[in-house]
CSV table of N, CA and C in Angstrom, one decimal:
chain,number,residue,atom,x,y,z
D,134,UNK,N,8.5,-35.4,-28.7
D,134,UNK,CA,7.6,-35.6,-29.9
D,134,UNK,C,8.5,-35.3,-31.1
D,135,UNK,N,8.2,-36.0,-32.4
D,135,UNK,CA,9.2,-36.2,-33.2
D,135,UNK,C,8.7,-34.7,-34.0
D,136,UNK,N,9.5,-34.3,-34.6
D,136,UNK,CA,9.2,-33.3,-35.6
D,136,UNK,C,9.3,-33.9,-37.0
D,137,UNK,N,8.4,-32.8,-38.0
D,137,UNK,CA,8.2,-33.3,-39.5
D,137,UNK,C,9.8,-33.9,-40.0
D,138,UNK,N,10.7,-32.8,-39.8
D,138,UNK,CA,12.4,-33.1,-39.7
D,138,UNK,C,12.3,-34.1,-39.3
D,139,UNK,N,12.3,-34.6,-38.0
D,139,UNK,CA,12.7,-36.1,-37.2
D,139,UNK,C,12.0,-37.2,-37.5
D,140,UNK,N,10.6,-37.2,-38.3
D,140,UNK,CA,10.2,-38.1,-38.9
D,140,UNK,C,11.4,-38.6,-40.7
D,141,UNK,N,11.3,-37.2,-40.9
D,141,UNK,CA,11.8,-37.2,-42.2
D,141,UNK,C,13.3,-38.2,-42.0
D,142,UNK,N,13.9,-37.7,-41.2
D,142,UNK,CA,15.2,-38.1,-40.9
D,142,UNK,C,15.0,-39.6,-40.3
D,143,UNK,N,14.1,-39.8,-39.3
D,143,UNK,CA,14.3,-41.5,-39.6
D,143,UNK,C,14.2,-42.2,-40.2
D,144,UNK,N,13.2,-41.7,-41.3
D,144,UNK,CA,12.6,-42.9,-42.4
D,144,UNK,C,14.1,-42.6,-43.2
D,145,UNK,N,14.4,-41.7,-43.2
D,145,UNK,CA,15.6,-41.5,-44.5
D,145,UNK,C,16.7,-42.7,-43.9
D,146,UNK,N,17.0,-43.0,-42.7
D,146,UNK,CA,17.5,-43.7,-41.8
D,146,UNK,C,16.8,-45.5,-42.0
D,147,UNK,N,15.8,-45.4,-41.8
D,147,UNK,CA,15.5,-46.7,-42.2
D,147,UNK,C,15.5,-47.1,-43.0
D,148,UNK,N,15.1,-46.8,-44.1
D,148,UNK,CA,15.1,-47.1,-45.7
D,148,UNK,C,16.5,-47.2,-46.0
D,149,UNK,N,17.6,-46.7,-45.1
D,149,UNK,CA,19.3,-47.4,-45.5
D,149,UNK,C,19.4,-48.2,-44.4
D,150,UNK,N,19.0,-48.7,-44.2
D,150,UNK,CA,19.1,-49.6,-42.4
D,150,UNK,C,19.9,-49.1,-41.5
D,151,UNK,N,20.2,-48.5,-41.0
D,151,UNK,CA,20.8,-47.6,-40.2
D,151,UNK,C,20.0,-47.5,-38.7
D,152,UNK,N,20.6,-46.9,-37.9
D,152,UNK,CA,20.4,-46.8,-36.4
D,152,UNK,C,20.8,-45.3,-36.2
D,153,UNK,N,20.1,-44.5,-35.2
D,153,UNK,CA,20.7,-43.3,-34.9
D,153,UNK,C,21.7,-42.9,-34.5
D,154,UNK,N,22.8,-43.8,-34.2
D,154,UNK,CA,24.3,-43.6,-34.1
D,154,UNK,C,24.7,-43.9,-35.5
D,155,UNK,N,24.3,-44.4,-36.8
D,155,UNK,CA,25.3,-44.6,-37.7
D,155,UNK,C,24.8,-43.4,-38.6
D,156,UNK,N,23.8,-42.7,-38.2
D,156,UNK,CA,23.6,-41.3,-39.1
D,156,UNK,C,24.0,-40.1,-37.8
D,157,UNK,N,24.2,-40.2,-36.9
D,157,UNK,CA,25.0,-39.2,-35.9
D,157,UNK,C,26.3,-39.0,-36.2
D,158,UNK,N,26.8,-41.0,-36.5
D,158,UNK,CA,28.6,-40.8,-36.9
D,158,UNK,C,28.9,-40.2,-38.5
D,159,UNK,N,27.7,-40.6,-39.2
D,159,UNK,CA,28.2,-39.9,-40.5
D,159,UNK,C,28.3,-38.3,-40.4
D,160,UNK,N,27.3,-37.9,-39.8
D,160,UNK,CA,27.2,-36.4,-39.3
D,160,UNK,C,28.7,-35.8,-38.5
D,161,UNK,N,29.1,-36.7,-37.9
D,161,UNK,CA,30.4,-35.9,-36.9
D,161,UNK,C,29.4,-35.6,-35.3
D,162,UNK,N,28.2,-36.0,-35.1
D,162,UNK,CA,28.2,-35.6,-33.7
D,162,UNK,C,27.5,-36.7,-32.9
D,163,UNK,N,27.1,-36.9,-31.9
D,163,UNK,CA,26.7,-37.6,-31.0
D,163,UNK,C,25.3,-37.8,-31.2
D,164,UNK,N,24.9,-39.0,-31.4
D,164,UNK,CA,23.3,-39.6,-31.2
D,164,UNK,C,22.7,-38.8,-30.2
D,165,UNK,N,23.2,-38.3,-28.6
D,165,UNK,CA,22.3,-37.6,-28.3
D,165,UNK,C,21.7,-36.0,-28.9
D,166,UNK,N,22.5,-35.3,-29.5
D,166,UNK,CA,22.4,-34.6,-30.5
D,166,UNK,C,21.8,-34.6,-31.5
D,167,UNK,N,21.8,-35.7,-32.2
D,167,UNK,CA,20.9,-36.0,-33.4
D,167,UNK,C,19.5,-36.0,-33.0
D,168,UNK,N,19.0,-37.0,-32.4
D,168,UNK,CA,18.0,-37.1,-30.8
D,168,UNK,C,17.6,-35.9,-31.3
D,169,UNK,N,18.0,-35.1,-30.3
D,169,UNK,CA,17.5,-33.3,-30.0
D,169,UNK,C,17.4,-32.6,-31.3
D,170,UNK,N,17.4,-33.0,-32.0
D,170,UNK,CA,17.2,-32.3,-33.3
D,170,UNK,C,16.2,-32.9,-34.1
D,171,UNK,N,15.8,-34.0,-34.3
D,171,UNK,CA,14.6,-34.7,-34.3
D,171,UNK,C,13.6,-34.4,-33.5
D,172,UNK,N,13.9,-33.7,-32.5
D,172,UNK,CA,12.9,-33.9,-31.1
D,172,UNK,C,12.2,-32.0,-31.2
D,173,UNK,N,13.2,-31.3,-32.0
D,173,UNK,CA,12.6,-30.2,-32.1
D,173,UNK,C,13.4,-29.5,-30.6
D,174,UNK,N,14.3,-30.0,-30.3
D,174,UNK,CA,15.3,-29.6,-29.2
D,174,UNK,C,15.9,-28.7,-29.2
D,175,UNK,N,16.7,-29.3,-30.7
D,175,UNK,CA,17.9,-28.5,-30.7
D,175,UNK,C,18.1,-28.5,-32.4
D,176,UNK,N,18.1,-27.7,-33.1
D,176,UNK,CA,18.4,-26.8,-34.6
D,176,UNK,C,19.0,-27.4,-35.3
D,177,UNK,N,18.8,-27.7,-36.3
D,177,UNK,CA,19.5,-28.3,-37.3
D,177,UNK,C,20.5,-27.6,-38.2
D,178,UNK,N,21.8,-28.1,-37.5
D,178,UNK,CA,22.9,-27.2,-37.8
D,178,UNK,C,22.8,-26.8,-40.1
D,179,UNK,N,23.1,-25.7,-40.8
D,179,UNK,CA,22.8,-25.3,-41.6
D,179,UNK,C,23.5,-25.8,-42.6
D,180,UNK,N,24.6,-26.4,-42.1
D,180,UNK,CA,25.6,-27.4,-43.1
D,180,UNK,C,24.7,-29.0,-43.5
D,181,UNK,N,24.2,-29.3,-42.5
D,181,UNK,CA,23.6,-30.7,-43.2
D,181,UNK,C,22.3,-30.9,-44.0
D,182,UNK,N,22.3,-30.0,-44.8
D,182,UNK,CA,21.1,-29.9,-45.6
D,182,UNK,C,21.9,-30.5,-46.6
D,183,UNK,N,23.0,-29.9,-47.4
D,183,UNK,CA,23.7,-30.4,-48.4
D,183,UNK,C,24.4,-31.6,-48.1
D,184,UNK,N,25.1,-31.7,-47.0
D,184,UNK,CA,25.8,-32.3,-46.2
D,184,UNK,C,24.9,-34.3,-46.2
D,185,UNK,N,23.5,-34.0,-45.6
D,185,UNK,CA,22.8,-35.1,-45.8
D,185,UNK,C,22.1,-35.4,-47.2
D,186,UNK,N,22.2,-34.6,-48.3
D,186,UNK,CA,21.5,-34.3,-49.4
D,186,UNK,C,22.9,-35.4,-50.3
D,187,UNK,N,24.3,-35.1,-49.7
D,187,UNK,CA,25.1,-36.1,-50.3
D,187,UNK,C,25.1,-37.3,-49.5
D,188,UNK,N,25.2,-37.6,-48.4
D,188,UNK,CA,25.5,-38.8,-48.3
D,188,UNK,C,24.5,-39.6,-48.4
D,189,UNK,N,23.1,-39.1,-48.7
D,189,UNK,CA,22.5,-40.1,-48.8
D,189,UNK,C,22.0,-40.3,-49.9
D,190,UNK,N,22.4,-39.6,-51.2
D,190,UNK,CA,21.9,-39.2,-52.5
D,190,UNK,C,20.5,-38.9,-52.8
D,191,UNK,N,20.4,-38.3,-51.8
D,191,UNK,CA,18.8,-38.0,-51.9
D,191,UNK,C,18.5,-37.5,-53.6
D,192,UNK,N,17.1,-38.0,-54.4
D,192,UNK,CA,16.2,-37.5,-55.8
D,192,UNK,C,15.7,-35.6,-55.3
D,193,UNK,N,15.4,-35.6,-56.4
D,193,UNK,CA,15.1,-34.2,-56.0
D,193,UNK,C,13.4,-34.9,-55.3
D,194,UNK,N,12.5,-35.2,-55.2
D,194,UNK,CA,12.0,-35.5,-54.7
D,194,UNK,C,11.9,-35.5,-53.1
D,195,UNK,N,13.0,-36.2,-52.8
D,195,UNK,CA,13.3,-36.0,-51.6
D,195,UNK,C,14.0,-35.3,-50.9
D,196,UNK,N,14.8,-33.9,-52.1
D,196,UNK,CA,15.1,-33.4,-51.7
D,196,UNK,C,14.0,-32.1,-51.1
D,197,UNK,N,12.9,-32.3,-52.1
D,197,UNK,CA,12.2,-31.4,-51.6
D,197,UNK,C,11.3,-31.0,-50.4
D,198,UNK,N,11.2,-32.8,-50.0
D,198,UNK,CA,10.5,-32.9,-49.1
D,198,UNK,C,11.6,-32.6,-47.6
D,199,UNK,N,12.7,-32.7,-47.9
D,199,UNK,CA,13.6,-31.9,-46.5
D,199,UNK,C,14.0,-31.0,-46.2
D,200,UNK,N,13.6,-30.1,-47.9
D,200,UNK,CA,14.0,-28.8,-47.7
D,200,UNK,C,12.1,-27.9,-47.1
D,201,UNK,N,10.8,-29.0,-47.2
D,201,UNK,CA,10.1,-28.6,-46.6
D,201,UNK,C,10.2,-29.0,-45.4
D,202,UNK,N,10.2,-30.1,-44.9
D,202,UNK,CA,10.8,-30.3,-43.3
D,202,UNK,C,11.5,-29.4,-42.7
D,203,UNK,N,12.5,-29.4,-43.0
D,203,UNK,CA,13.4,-28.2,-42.7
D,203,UNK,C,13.0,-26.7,-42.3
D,204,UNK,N,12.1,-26.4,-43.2
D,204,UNK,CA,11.3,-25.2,-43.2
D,204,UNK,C,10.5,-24.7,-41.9
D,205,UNK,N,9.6,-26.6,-42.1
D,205,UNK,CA,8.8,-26.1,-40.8
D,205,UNK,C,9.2,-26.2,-39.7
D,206,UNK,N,10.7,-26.5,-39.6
D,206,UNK,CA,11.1,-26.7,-38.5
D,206,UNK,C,11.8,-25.6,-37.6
D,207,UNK,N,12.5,-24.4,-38.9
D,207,UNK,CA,12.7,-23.1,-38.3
D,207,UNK,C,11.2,-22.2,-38.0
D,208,UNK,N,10.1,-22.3,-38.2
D,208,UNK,CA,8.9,-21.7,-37.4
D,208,UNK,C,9.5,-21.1,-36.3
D,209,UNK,N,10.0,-21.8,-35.2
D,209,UNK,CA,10.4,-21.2,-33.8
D,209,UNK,C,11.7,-20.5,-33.7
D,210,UNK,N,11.9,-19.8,-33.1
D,210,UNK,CA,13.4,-19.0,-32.7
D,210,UNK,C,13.5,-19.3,-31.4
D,211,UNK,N,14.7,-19.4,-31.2
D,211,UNK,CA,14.8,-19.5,-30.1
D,211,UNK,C,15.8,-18.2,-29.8
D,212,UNK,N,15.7,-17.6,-28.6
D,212,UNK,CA,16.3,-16.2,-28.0
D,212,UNK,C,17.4,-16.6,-26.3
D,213,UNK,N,18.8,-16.1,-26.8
D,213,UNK,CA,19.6,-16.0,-25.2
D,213,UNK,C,19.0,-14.8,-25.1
D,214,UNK,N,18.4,-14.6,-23.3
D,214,UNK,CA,18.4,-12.8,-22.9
D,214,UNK,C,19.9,-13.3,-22.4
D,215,UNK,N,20.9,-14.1,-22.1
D,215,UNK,CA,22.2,-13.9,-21.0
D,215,UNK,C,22.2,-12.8,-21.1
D,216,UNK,N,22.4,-12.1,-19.9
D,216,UNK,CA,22.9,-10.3,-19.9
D,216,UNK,C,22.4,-9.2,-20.8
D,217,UNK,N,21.0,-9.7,-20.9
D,217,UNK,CA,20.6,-8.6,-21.2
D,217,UNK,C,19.4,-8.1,-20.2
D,218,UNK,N,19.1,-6.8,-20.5
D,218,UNK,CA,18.7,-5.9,-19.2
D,218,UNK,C,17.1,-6.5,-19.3
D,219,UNK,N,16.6,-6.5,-18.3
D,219,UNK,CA,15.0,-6.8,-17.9
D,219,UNK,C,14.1,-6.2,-18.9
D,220,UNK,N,14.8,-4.8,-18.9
D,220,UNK,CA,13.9,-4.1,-19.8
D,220,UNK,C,13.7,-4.8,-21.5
D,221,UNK,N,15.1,-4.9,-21.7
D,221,UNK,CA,15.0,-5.5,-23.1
D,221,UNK,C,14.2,-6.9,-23.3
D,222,UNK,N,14.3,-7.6,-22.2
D,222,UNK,CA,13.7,-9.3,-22.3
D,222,UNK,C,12.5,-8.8,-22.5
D,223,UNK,N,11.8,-8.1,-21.4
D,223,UNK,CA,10.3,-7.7,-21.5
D,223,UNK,C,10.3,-7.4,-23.1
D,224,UNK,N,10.7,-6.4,-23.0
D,224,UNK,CA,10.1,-6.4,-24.5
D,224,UNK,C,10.3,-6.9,-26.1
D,225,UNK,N,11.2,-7.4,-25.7
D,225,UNK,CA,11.3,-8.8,-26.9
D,225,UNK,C,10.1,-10.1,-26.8
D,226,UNK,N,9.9,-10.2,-25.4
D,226,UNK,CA,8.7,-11.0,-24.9
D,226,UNK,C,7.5,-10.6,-25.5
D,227,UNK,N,7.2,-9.4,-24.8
D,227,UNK,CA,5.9,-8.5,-25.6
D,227,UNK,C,5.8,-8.1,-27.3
D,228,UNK,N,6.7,-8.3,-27.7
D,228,UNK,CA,6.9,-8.3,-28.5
D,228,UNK,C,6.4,-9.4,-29.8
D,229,UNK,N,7.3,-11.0,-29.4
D,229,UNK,CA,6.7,-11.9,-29.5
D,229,UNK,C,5.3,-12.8,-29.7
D,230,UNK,N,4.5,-12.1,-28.3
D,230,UNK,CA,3.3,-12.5,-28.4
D,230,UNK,C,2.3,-11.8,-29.0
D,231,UNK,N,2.7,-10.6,-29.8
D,231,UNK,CA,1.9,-10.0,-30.6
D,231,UNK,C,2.2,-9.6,-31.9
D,232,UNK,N,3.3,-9.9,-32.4
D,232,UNK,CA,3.7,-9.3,-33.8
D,232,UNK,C,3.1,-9.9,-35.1
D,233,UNK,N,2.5,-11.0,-34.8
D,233,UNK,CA,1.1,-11.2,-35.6
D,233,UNK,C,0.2,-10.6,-35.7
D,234,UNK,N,0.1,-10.0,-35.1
D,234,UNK,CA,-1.3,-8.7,-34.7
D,234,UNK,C,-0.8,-7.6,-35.7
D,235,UNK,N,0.0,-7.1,-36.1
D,235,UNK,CA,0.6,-5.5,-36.4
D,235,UNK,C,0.2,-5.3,-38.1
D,236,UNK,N,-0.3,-4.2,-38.1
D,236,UNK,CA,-0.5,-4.4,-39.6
D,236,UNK,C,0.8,-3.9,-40.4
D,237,UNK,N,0.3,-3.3,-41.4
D,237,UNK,CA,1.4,-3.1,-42.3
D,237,UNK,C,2.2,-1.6,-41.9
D,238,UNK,N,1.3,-0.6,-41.5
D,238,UNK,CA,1.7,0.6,-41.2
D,238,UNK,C,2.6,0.4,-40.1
D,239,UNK,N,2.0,-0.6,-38.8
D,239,UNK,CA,2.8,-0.7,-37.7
D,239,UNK,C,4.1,-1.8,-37.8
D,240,UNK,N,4.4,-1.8,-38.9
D,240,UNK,CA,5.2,-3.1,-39.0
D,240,UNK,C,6.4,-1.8,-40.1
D,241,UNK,N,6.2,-1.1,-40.6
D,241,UNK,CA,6.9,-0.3,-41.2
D,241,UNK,C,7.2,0.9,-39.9
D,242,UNK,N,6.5,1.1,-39.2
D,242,UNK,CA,7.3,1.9,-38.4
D,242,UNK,C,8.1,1.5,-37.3
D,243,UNK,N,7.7,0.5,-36.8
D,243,UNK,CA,9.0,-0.5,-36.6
D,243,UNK,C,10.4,-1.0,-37.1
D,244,UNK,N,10.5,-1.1,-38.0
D,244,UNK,CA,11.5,-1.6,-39.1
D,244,UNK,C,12.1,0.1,-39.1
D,245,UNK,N,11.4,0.9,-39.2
D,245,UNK,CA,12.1,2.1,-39.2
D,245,UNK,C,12.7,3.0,-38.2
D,246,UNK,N,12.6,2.4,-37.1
D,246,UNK,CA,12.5,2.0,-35.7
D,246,UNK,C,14.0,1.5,-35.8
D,247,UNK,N,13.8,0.4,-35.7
D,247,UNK,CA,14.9,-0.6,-35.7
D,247,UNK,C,16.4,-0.2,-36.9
D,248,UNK,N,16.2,0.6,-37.8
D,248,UNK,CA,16.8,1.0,-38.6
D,248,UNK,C,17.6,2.4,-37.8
D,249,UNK,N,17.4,2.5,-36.7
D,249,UNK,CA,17.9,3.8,-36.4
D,249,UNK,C,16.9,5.0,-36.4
D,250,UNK,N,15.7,4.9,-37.1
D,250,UNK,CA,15.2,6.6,-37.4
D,250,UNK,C,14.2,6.5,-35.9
D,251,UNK,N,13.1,7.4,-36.3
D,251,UNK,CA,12.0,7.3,-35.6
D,251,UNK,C,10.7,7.1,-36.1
D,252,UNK,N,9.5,6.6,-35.1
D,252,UNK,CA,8.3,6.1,-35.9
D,252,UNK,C,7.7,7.1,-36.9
D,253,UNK,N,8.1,8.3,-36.2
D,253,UNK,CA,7.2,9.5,-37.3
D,253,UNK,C,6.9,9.8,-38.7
């Protein structure tokens, strides 16, 4: 499924007549890569904001609409557990599916938490 990004990026692509390999080669990487990043796959490396902002002389107009694409498109994180202990996955997991829930007291003793101290 295309993301707001991967829509944004083909019309930006069309409107110069272009193909997904002739905005992959301007980029330095492979159409299947580009692909995945349109697709909400795979991240849109943090250099081509400015990077696609020149080659294609984007208006501020359109710049603003990719720096909102863009936006929505970091929403998700994505997490490696490689090598880390069961316990820690779990609870980055549990974590995850509730940290919307926490109010403001439980979100400061966390951070204070994580800062080295303790919740107290």
């Amino acid at each position: 499924m295309l993301t707001t990004l991967g829509r944004f990026l083909r019309k930006l692509r069309i409107d110069h007549d272009e193909i997904l390999k002739d905005m992959a080669d301007k980029l330095k990487v492979t159409a299947s890569f580009l692909s995945a990043v349109e697709n909400g796959k795979k991240r849109m490396p943090s250099e081509w904001n400015s990077k696609i902002c020149d080659l294609y002389s984007l208006n501020s107009e359109q710049r603003n609409e990719f720096t909102s694409a863009i936006s929505e498109s970091e929403k998700k994180i994505e997490m490696n557990f490689q090598g880390a202990a069961s316990s820690n996955r779990k609870l980055a997991i549990s974590f995850a599916r509730s940290f919307t829930e926490f109010d403001d007291k439980q979100i400061e003793a966390i951070k204070k938490i994580m800062q080295g101290g303790t919740s107290d």
